[in-house]
Coordinates of C-alpha atoms in Angstrom, one line a residue:
X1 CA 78.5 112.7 110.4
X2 CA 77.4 110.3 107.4
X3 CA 75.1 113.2 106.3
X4 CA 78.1 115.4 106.0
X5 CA 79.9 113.3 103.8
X6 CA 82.0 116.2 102.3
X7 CA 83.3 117.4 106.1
X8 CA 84.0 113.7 107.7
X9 CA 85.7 111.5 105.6
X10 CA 85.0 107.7 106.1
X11 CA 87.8 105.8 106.3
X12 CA 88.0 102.0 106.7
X13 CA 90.9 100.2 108.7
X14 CA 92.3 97.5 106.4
X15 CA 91.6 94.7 109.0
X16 CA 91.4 92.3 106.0
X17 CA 95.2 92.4 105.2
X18 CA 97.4 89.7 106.9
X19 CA 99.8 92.4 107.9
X20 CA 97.4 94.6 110.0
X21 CA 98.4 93.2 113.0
X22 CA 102.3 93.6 113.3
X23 CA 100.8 97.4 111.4
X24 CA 99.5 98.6 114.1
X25 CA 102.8 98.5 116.4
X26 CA 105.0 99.0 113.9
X27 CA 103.3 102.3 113.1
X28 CA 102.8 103.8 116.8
X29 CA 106.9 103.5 117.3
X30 CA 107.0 105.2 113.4
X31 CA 104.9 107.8 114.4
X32 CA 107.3 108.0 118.2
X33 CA 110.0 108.4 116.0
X34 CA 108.8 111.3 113.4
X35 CA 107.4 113.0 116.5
X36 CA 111.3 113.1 118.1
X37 CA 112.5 114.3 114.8
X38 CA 114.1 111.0 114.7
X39 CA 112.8 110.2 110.7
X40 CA 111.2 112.2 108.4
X41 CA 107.5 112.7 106.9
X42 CA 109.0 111.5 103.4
X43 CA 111.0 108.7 105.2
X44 CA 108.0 107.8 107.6
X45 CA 105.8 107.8 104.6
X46 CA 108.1 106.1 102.0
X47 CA 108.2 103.0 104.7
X48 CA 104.7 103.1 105.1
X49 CA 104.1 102.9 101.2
X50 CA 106.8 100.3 101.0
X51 CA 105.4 97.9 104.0
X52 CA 101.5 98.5 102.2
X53 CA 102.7 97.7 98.8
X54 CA 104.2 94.8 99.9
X55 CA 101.0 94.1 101.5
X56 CA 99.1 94.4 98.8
X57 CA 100.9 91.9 96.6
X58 CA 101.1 89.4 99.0
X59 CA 97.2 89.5 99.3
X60 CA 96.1 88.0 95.5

Protein backbone atom coordinates (compact mmCIF):
# COMPACT_ATOMS: atom_id res chain seq x y z
CA UNK A 1 0.00 0.00 0.00
CA UNK A 2 2.80 2.66 0.96
CA UNK A 3 4.13 1.93 -2.68
CA UNK A 4 0.87 3.06 -4.06
CA UNK A 5 0.83 6.18 -2.48
CA UNK A 6 -1.55 7.74 -5.12
CA UNK A 7 -4.43 4.72 -4.60
CA UNK A 8 -4.19 4.54 -0.49
CA UNK A 9 -4.18 7.62 1.17
CA UNK A 10 -2.32 7.68 4.62
CA UNK A 11 -4.20 9.16 7.08
CA UNK A 12 -3.12 9.78 10.64
CA UNK A 13 -5.67 9.71 13.67
CA UNK A 14 -5.18 12.91 15.66
CA UNK A 15 -4.38 11.00 18.97
CA UNK A 16 -2.27 14.08 20.03
CA UNK A 17 -5.37 16.36 20.57
CA UNK A 18 -6.85 16.46 24.10
CA UNK A 19 -10.25 16.07 22.56
CA UNK A 20 -9.75 12.70 20.83
CA UNK A 21 -11.08 10.84 23.28
CA UNK A 22 -14.67 12.21 24.00
CA UNK A 23 -14.12 12.33 19.59
CA UNK A 24 -14.41 9.20 19.09
CA UNK A 25 -17.98 8.65 20.78
CA UNK A 26 -19.23 11.64 20.03
CA UNK A 27 -18.64 10.85 16.26
CA UNK A 28 -20.12 7.08 16.12
CA UNK A 29 -23.64 8.53 17.56
CA UNK A 30 -23.04 11.59 14.70
CA UNK A 31 -22.49 9.21 12.16
CA UNK A 32 -25.95 6.86 13.87
CA UNK A 33 -27.71 9.88 13.47
CA UNK A 34 -26.83 10.99 9.58
CA UNK A 35 -27.30 7.27 8.78
CA UNK A 36 -31.21 7.59 10.22
CA UNK A 37 -31.58 10.66 8.29
CA UNK A 38 -31.76 12.22 11.54
CA UNK A 39 -29.01 15.31 10.58
CA UNK A 40 -27.48 16.22 7.58
CA UNK A 41 -23.98 15.73 5.68
CA UNK A 42 -23.63 19.74 5.94
CA UNK A 43 -24.97 19.70 9.51
CA UNK A 44 -22.85 16.46 10.52
CA UNK A 45 -19.89 18.08 8.88
CA UNK A 46 -20.40 21.73 10.06
CA UNK A 47 -20.32 20.13 13.83
CA UNK A 48 -17.40 18.27 13.12
CA UNK A 49 -15.54 21.38 11.75
CA UNK A 50 -16.85 23.35 14.66
CA UNK A 51 -15.77 20.68 17.55
CA UNK A 52 -12.04 20.38 15.46
CA UNK A 53 -11.60 24.12 15.31
CA UNK A 54 -12.16 24.44 18.64
CA UNK A 55 -9.77 21.83 19.08
CA UNK A 56 -7.27 23.25 17.41
CA UNK A 57 -7.16 26.50 19.28
CA UNK A 58 -7.24 25.09 22.46
CA UNK A 59 -4.05 23.02 21.55
CA UNK A 60 -1.24 26.19 21.31
Amino acid sequence: MNAQADVFIDVSRPVDYKGWGAWQSAADKDIQSYLLDKITAEDLLKKWDEYWTKEKAERK
